[in-house]
């Protein structure tokens, strides 16, 4: 009888995809539970707190995550310790600065009447500090391409939170206070697991060097600016819709954005694995390998997203109803989702343009690329809203933003690596065929 094995289950691509998939699924489930167990004011307060925390996390990740992968992946042991020690120093310094700012705001809490701002002041510092060890651990594990530990750590962090919420709901004890408390405690649990498993490399703190700290900081200031600009880019539509069309339109517009996780999950996974591979190639001065990884990963995802976009076109109404309920089926949401999924075919080229520019030590160029996209986004959004007077105006402006990013990124990247759109599509097709035959297909072997 023939035997078979699923070799793809052990591939770094599948493990990275599984890790991102787990966190996304857990996030959606947790969100649904919170919406059903807290009143509107408490839910709004919770998400305001997450927004503040997310902004601070974007600063920390933007400053150091790409820098950690770039300077650590593929380096010699002594250099690796120097890099990780310097990363720990900068991460601790940045986190401490944010915590001190939070402490400085506490005396003014008595004069603040907004519940979201109050809870953010009370809980931000300890929560942000508690997430530091496992955040650094994730950066290290991505650079080392160790995706099984990442998967387990994410399951510990997100899975324990969901279990706690379910238990609190069953006991009738669910409240915003408990939600904030146990969010902090699950962070502590995950960070403790990182220390116990010796994933943090915290002892490297004493191997840091001034030169390496300066090197990381000089690189990180541009990736930080890029990350913050990217966050503004992703939220600009929401701000404009809220100002000109109101919160009801925001709710409709955010439904298709939530459904875009179907492409964001594999996109984040391939960027994570591709970034470490490109960094290792760049550190060995193998630019041909960097170009190969860029064309392979972006091309594969481009071909994978084509059938997803076709499926979304026909099942958009069902998907919107499943997530938001039947009342959203006859809104603009399904058509906007169709537009977003068509645009998603070109997301891999745009995203890998930016990542590759960072890896080949051109974060300033990537920052300028994002600034151009932000300028196009805001200007076309305003024009679209003034013409259409609805959220279609914002949605139809989005392709211009994507096109601007692809053109600017491609123009800059072609000066440094062998790259063409035709090459991306051909490489991606060949890799998809090879993956199907060698990894995804069952491999039979005789006894």
Coordinates of C-alpha atoms in Angstrom, one line a residue:
X1 CA 0.0 0.0 0.0
X2 CA 1.5 3.4 -0.9
X3 CA 2.4 5.7 1.9
X4 CA 2.3 9.5 1.7
X5 CA 3.5 12.4 3.7
X6 CA 2.6 16.1 3.9
X7 CA 6.0 17.6 3.6
X8 CA 4.5 21.1 3.2
X9 CA 3.4 20.9 6.8
X10 CA 7.0 21.3 7.9
X11 CA 7.8 24.1 5.5
X12 CA 8.6 27.6 6.8
X13 CA 5.9 29.1 4.6
X14 CA 3.2 26.9 6.0
X15 CA 4.3 27.5 9.6
X16 CA 4.5 31.3 9.1
X17 CA 1.1 31.1 7.5
X18 CA -0.3 29.1 10.4
X19 CA 1.1 31.5 12.9
X20 CA -0.5 34.5 11.2
X21 CA -3.7 32.6 10.6
X22 CA -4.0 31.6 14.3
X23 CA -3.6 35.2 15.5
X24 CA -6.1 36.5 13.0
X25 CA -8.7 33.9 13.7
X26 CA -8.3 34.3 17.5
X27 CA -8.5 38.1 17.0
X28 CA -11.8 37.8 15.2
X29 CA -13.3 35.3 17.7
X30 CA -12.2 37.5 20.6
X31 CA -13.7 40.6 19.0
X32 CA -17.0 38.8 18.5
X33 CA -17.0 37.7 22.1
X34 CA -16.2 41.2 23.4
X35 CA -18.9 42.8 21.3
X36 CA -21.5 40.4 22.7
X37 CA -20.5 40.7 26.4
X38 CA -19.8 44.4 26.9
X39 CA -22.0 47.5 26.3
X40 CA -21.2 50.0 23.5
X41 CA -19.3 52.4 25.8
X42 CA -17.1 49.7 27.2
X43 CA -16.4 48.2 23.7
X44 CA -15.5 51.7 22.5
X45 CA -13.2 52.3 25.5
X46 CA -11.5 48.9 24.9
X47 CA -10.8 49.6 21.2
X48 CA -9.6 53.1 22.0
X49 CA -7.1 51.6 24.4
X50 CA -6.0 49.1 21.8
X51 CA -5.5 51.9 19.3
X52 CA -3.2 53.8 21.7
X53 CA -1.4 50.6 22.5
X54 CA -1.1 49.8 18.8
X55 CA 0.3 53.2 18.0
X56 CA 3.1 52.7 20.6
X57 CA 3.7 49.2 19.4
X58 CA 4.0 50.5 15.8
X59 CA 6.7 52.9 17.0
X60 CA 8.6 50.1 18.7
X61 CA 8.2 47.6 15.9
X62 CA 8.9 50.2 13.2
X63 CA 12.1 51.2 14.9
X64 CA 13.5 47.8 15.6
X65 CA 11.7 44.8 14.0
X66 CA 13.1 45.2 10.5
X67 CA 16.5 46.3 11.9
X68 CA 16.7 43.1 14.0
X69 CA 16.1 40.8 11.1
X70 CA 18.4 42.8 8.7
X71 CA 21.4 43.0 11.0
X72 CA 21.0 39.6 12.9
X73 CA 20.0 37.1 10.2
X74 CA 22.9 35.1 8.8
X75 CA 25.6 36.9 10.9
X76 CA 28.4 35.3 12.8
X77 CA 27.9 34.4 16.5
X78 CA 29.9 37.3 18.0
X79 CA 28.2 39.8 15.7
X80 CA 24.8 38.2 16.5
X81 CA 25.3 38.8 20.2
X82 CA 26.3 42.4 19.6
X83 CA 23.2 43.0 17.5
X84 CA 20.8 41.4 20.0
X85 CA 22.4 43.2 22.9
X86 CA 22.0 46.5 21.1
X87 CA 18.4 45.7 20.2
X88 CA 17.6 44.9 23.8
X89 CA 19.1 48.2 24.9
X90 CA 17.2 50.3 22.3
X91 CA 13.9 48.4 23.0
X92 CA 14.2 48.9 26.7
X93 CA 15.0 52.6 26.3
X94 CA 12.1 53.2 24.0
X95 CA 9.7 51.2 26.2
X96 CA 10.9 53.0 29.3
X97 CA 10.4 56.4 27.6
X98 CA 6.8 55.5 26.7
X99 CA 6.1 54.3 30.3
X100 CA 7.6 57.5 31.8
X101 CA 5.3 59.5 29.5
X102 CA 2.3 57.5 30.8
X103 CA 3.4 58.0 34.4
X104 CA 3.7 61.8 33.7
X105 CA 0.1 61.9 32.6
X106 CA -1.3 60.1 35.6
X107 CA -1.5 63.3 37.8
X108 CA -3.8 64.8 35.2
X109 CA -6.2 61.8 35.2
X110 CA -8.5 63.7 37.7
X111 CA -9.2 66.3 35.0
X112 CA -9.9 63.9 32.2
X113 CA -13.5 62.7 31.8
X114 CA -13.2 60.6 28.6
X115 CA -13.4 56.9 29.7
X116 CA -11.1 55.7 26.9
X117 CA -8.4 58.2 27.8
X118 CA -8.6 57.4 31.5
X119 CA -8.3 53.6 30.9
X120 CA -5.4 54.2 28.5
X121 CA -3.5 56.2 31.1
X122 CA -4.2 53.6 33.8
X123 CA -3.3 50.5 31.8
X124 CA -1.0 51.6 29.0
X125 CA 2.4 51.6 30.9
X126 CA 2.2 48.2 32.5
X127 CA 0.7 46.5 29.4
X128 CA 3.3 48.0 27.1
X129 CA 6.1 46.9 29.4
X130 CA 4.7 43.4 29.8
X131 CA 4.8 42.8 26.0
X132 CA 8.4 43.8 25.6
X133 CA 10.1 40.3 26.1
X134 CA 7.8 38.4 23.7
X135 CA 7.9 41.2 21.2
X136 CA 11.7 41.0 21.0
X137 CA 11.5 37.2 20.9
X138 CA 9.2 37.3 17.9
X139 CA 11.8 39.5 16.0
X140 CA 14.5 37.0 16.9
X141 CA 12.5 34.0 15.9
X142 CA 11.5 35.5 12.6
X143 CA 15.2 36.3 11.8
X144 CA 16.1 32.7 12.7
X145 CA 13.1 31.3 10.7
X146 CA 11.8 29.4 13.7
X147 CA 8.1 29.5 13.1
X148 CA 7.0 26.6 15.3
X149 CA 7.9 28.5 18.5
X150 CA 6.2 31.6 17.1
X151 CA 3.0 29.6 16.5
X152 CA 3.0 28.2 20.1
X153 CA 3.7 31.6 21.6
X154 CA 0.9 33.2 19.7
X155 CA -1.4 30.4 20.8
X156 CA -0.4 31.0 24.4
X157 CA -1.0 34.7 24.1
X158 CA -4.2 34.8 22.1
X159 CA -5.7 31.5 23.1
X160 CA -5.4 32.1 26.8
X161 CA -7.2 35.5 26.3
X162 CA -10.1 33.8 24.5
X163 CA -10.4 31.1 27.2
X164 CA -10.4 33.8 30.0
X165 CA -13.1 35.8 28.2
X166 CA -15.3 32.7 27.7
X167 CA -14.9 31.8 31.4
X168 CA -15.7 35.3 32.5
X169 CA -18.8 35.3 30.3
X170 CA -20.0 31.9 31.7
X171 CA -19.4 33.2 35.3
X172 CA -21.2 36.5 34.5
X173 CA -18.1 38.4 35.6
X174 CA -17.2 39.9 32.2
X175 CA -16.3 43.6 32.5
X176 CA -13.9 46.1 31.0
X177 CA -11.8 46.1 34.2
X178 CA -11.3 42.3 34.0
X179 CA -10.6 42.5 30.3
X180 CA -7.8 45.0 30.8
X181 CA -6.4 43.1 33.8
X182 CA -6.3 39.7 32.0
X183 CA -4.9 41.3 28.8
X184 CA -1.9 42.4 31.0
X185 CA -1.6 39.0 32.6
X186 CA -1.7 37.1 29.4
X187 CA 1.2 39.3 28.2
X188 CA 3.1 38.4 31.4
X189 CA 2.4 34.7 30.8
X190 CA 3.7 34.8 27.2
X191 CA 6.8 36.8 28.2
X192 CA 7.5 34.3 31.0
X193 CA 7.2 31.4 28.5
X194 CA 9.8 33.2 26.3
X195 CA 12.2 33.5 29.3
X196 CA 11.7 29.9 30.4
X197 CA 12.3 28.6 26.8
X198 CA 15.4 30.8 26.6
X199 CA 14.2 32.4 23.4
X200 CA 14.8 36.0 24.5
X201 CA 18.7 36.0 24.4
X202 CA 18.4 38.7 27.1
X203 CA 22.0 38.0 28.3
X204 CA 23.2 39.5 25.0
X205 CA 22.3 42.8 26.6
X206 CA 25.8 42.9 28.1
X207 CA 27.4 42.3 24.6
X208 CA 25.9 45.5 23.1
X209 CA 28.2 48.1 21.6
X210 CA 27.9 51.8 21.1
X211 CA 28.7 51.5 17.4
X212 CA 26.0 48.8 16.8
X213 CA 23.4 50.9 18.8
X214 CA 24.1 53.9 16.5
X215 CA 24.0 51.7 13.4
X216 CA 20.6 50.2 14.4
X217 CA 19.3 53.6 15.4
X218 CA 20.3 55.2 12.1
X219 CA 18.6 52.4 10.2
X220 CA 15.6 52.3 12.5
X221 CA 14.8 56.0 12.3
X222 CA 13.8 55.6 8.6
X223 CA 11.9 52.3 9.1
X224 CA 10.2 53.9 12.0
X225 CA 9.1 56.8 9.9
X226 CA 8.0 54.4 7.2
X227 CA 6.0 52.3 9.7
X228 CA 4.3 55.3 11.2
X229 CA 3.5 56.6 7.7
X230 CA 2.1 53.2 6.8
X231 CA -0.1 53.3 9.8
X232 CA -1.4 56.7 8.8
X233 CA -1.9 55.4 5.3
X234 CA -4.1 52.6 6.6
X235 CA -6.1 54.8 8.8
X236 CA -6.5 57.9 6.5
X237 CA -9.5 56.5 4.8
X238 CA -11.3 55.9 8.1
X239 CA -10.5 59.4 9.4
X240 CA -11.8 61.1 6.2
X241 CA -14.9 59.0 6.1
X242 CA -15.6 59.7 9.8
X243 CA -15.2 63.4 9.3
X244 CA -17.2 63.8 6.1
X245 CA -19.7 60.9 6.1
X246 CA -20.1 59.9 9.8
X247 CA -19.5 56.8 11.9
X248 CA -22.2 54.7 10.1
X249 CA -20.2 55.0 6.9
X250 CA -17.1 53.9 8.8
X251 CA -18.8 50.8 10.0
X252 CA -19.8 49.9 6.4
X253 CA -16.3 50.6 5.1
X254 CA -14.5 48.6 7.8
X255 CA -16.4 45.4 7.0
X256 CA -14.5 44.7 3.7
X257 CA -11.3 45.8 5.4
X258 CA -11.8 43.1 8.0
X259 CA -12.4 40.5 5.3
X260 CA -9.1 41.5 3.7
X261 CA -7.4 39.2 6.2
X262 CA -7.8 36.5 3.6
X263 CA -4.9 38.1 1.7
X264 CA -3.2 39.8 4.6
X265 CA -2.5 36.5 6.4
X266 CA -0.4 34.9 3.6
X267 CA 1.1 38.3 2.7
X268 CA 2.4 38.9 6.2
X269 CA 3.7 35.3 6.3
X270 CA 5.6 35.4 3.1
X271 CA 7.0 38.9 3.9
X272 CA 8.3 37.4 7.2
X273 CA 10.0 34.4 5.6
X274 CA 11.1 36.4 2.6
X275 CA 12.6 39.2 4.7
X276 CA 14.9 36.9 6.6
X277 CA 16.0 35.1 3.5
X278 CA 16.8 38.4 1.7
X279 CA 18.6 39.8 4.7
X280 CA 20.8 36.7 4.9
X281 CA 21.6 37.0 1.2
X282 CA 22.3 40.8 1.5
X283 CA 24.6 40.2 4.5
X284 CA 26.5 37.7 2.3
X285 CA 26.7 40.3 -0.5
X286 CA 24.6 38.0 -2.8
X287 CA 22.3 40.5 -4.5
X288 CA 21.3 37.9 -7.1
X289 CA 19.8 35.9 -4.2
X290 CA 17.9 38.9 -3.0
X291 CA 16.5 39.4 -6.5
X292 CA 15.5 35.7 -6.7
X293 CA 13.7 35.8 -3.4
X294 CA 11.9 39.0 -4.3
X295 CA 10.6 37.7 -7.6
X296 CA 9.8 34.2 -6.2
X297 CA 7.8 35.4 -3.2
X298 CA 6.0 38.3 -4.8
X299 CA 5.3 36.4 -8.0
X300 CA 3.9 33.3 -6.1
X301 CA 1.5 35.4 -4.1
X302 CA 0.4 37.3 -7.2
X303 CA -0.7 34.1 -8.8
X304 CA -2.3 32.8 -5.6
X305 CA -4.4 36.0 -5.2
X306 CA -5.9 35.8 -8.7
X307 CA -8.3 32.9 -7.9
X308 CA -9.0 34.4 -4.5
X309 CA -10.1 37.7 -6.2
X310 CA -12.3 35.8 -8.6
X311 CA -13.9 33.9 -5.8
X312 CA -14.5 37.1 -3.8
X313 CA -16.1 38.7 -6.8
X314 CA -18.9 36.0 -6.8
X315 CA -19.2 35.5 -3.0
X316 CA -18.8 39.0 -1.7
X317 CA -22.4 39.3 -0.6
X318 CA -22.3 36.1 1.3
X319 CA -18.9 37.0 3.0
X320 CA -20.3 40.5 4.0
X321 CA -23.5 38.9 5.4
X322 CA -21.5 36.2 7.3
X323 CA -19.3 38.8 9.1
X324 CA -21.6 41.8 9.6
X325 CA -25.1 40.3 9.3
X326 CA -27.7 40.6 6.6
X327 CA -28.3 44.3 7.2
X328 CA -25.0 45.1 5.5
X329 CA -25.7 43.0 2.4
X330 CA -27.4 45.8 0.5
X331 CA -24.9 48.5 1.4
X332 CA -21.7 49.5 -0.5
X333 CA -19.7 46.9 1.4
X334 CA -19.9 44.0 -1.1
X335 CA -18.8 46.1 -4.0
X336 CA -16.0 47.7 -2.1
X337 CA -14.8 44.2 -1.1
X338 CA -14.8 43.2 -4.8
X339 CA -12.7 46.3 -5.6
X340 CA -10.2 45.6 -2.7
X341 CA -9.8 42.0 -3.8
X342 CA -9.0 42.9 -7.4
X343 CA -6.4 45.4 -6.1
X344 CA -5.0 42.7 -3.8
X345 CA -3.5 40.9 -6.9
X346 CA -0.9 43.7 -7.0
X347 CA -0.4 43.9 -3.2
X348 CA 2.6 41.5 -3.2
X349 CA 4.7 43.6 -5.6
X350 CA 4.0 46.8 -3.7
X351 CA 4.8 45.3 -0.3
X352 CA 7.9 43.4 -1.4
X353 CA 9.1 46.6 -3.1
X354 CA 9.1 48.3 0.3
X355 CA 10.6 45.4 2.3
X356 CA 13.4 44.9 -0.2
X357 CA 14.3 48.6 -0.1
X358 CA 14.6 48.2 3.7
X359 CA 16.7 45.1 3.4
X360 CA 19.2 46.5 0.9
X361 CA 19.7 49.4 3.2
X362 CA 17.5 52.0 1.5
X363 CA 14.9 52.7 4.2
X364 CA 14.9 56.4 3.3
X365 CA 13.7 55.6 -0.2
X366 CA 11.0 53.3 1.2
X367 CA 10.0 56.2 3.5
X368 CA 9.7 58.5 0.5
X369 CA 7.6 55.9 -1.3
X370 CA 5.1 55.7 1.6
X371 CA 5.0 59.5 1.8
X372 CA 4.0 59.6 -1.9
X373 CA 1.4 57.0 -1.3
X374 CA 0.0 58.9 1.7
X375 CA -0.2 62.2 -0.3
X376 CA -2.0 60.5 -3.1
X377 CA -4.3 58.7 -0.7
X378 CA -5.4 61.8 1.1
X379 CA -5.8 64.0 -2.0
X380 CA -7.7 61.3 -4.0
X381 CA -9.9 60.5 -1.0
X382 CA -10.9 64.2 -0.7
X383 CA -11.6 64.5 -4.4
X384 CA -13.6 61.2 -4.4
X385 CA -15.7 62.2 -1.4
X386 CA -16.5 65.6 -2.9
X387 CA -17.6 64.0 -6.2
X388 CA -19.5 60.9 -5.0
X389 CA -20.6 62.1 -1.6
X390 CA -20.4 58.5 -0.3
X391 CA -17.8 55.8 0.6
X392 CA -17.5 54.8 -3.1
X393 CA -15.5 58.0 -3.5
X394 CA -12.9 56.8 -1.0
X395 CA -12.8 53.2 -2.3
X396 CA -12.4 54.2 -6.0
X397 CA -9.5 56.5 -4.9
X398 CA -7.6 53.5 -3.4
X399 CA -6.2 52.1 -6.8
X400 CA -4.4 55.4 -7.4
X401 CA -2.6 55.0 -4.1
X402 CA -1.5 51.5 -4.9
X403 CA -0.4 52.5 -8.4
X404 CA 1.8 55.3 -7.0
X405 CA 3.5 52.9 -4.5
X406 CA 4.2 50.3 -7.2
X407 CA 5.7 52.9 -9.6
X408 CA 7.9 54.7 -7.1
X409 CA 9.1 51.4 -5.5
X410 CA 9.8 49.7 -8.8
X411 CA 11.7 52.7 -10.1
X412 CA 13.9 52.8 -7.0
X413 CA 14.5 49.1 -6.8
X414 CA 15.4 48.5 -10.4
X415 CA 18.6 50.6 -9.8
X416 CA 19.9 47.9 -7.5
X417 CA 18.5 44.5 -8.4
X418 CA 17.5 42.7 -11.7
X419 CA 13.8 43.1 -11.6
X420 CA 10.9 43.4 -14.0
X421 CA 7.1 42.8 -13.8
X422 CA 7.4 40.1 -16.4
X423 CA 10.2 38.4 -14.4
X424 CA 8.0 38.5 -11.3
X425 CA 5.1 36.8 -13.1
X426 CA 7.3 34.1 -14.7
X427 CA 9.2 33.3 -11.5
X428 CA 6.0 33.2 -9.5
X429 CA 4.3 30.8 -12.0
X430 CA 7.3 28.5 -12.0
X431 CA 7.5 28.4 -8.2
X432 CA 3.8 27.7 -7.9
X433 CA 4.1 24.7 -10.3
X434 CA 7.2 23.5 -8.4
X435 CA 5.4 23.9 -5.0
X436 CA 2.4 22.0 -6.2
X437 CA 4.5 19.0 -7.4
X438 CA 7.1 19.0 -4.7
X439 CA 5.4 20.2 -1.5
X440 CA 1.6 20.3 -1.7
X441 CA 1.0 17.1 -3.7
X442 CA 1.2 13.8 -1.8
X443 CA 4.5 12.1 -2.4
X444 CA 4.0 8.4 -2.7
X445 CA 6.8 6.0 -2.0
X446 CA 7.1 2.3 -2.2
X447 CA 7.7 0.0 0.7

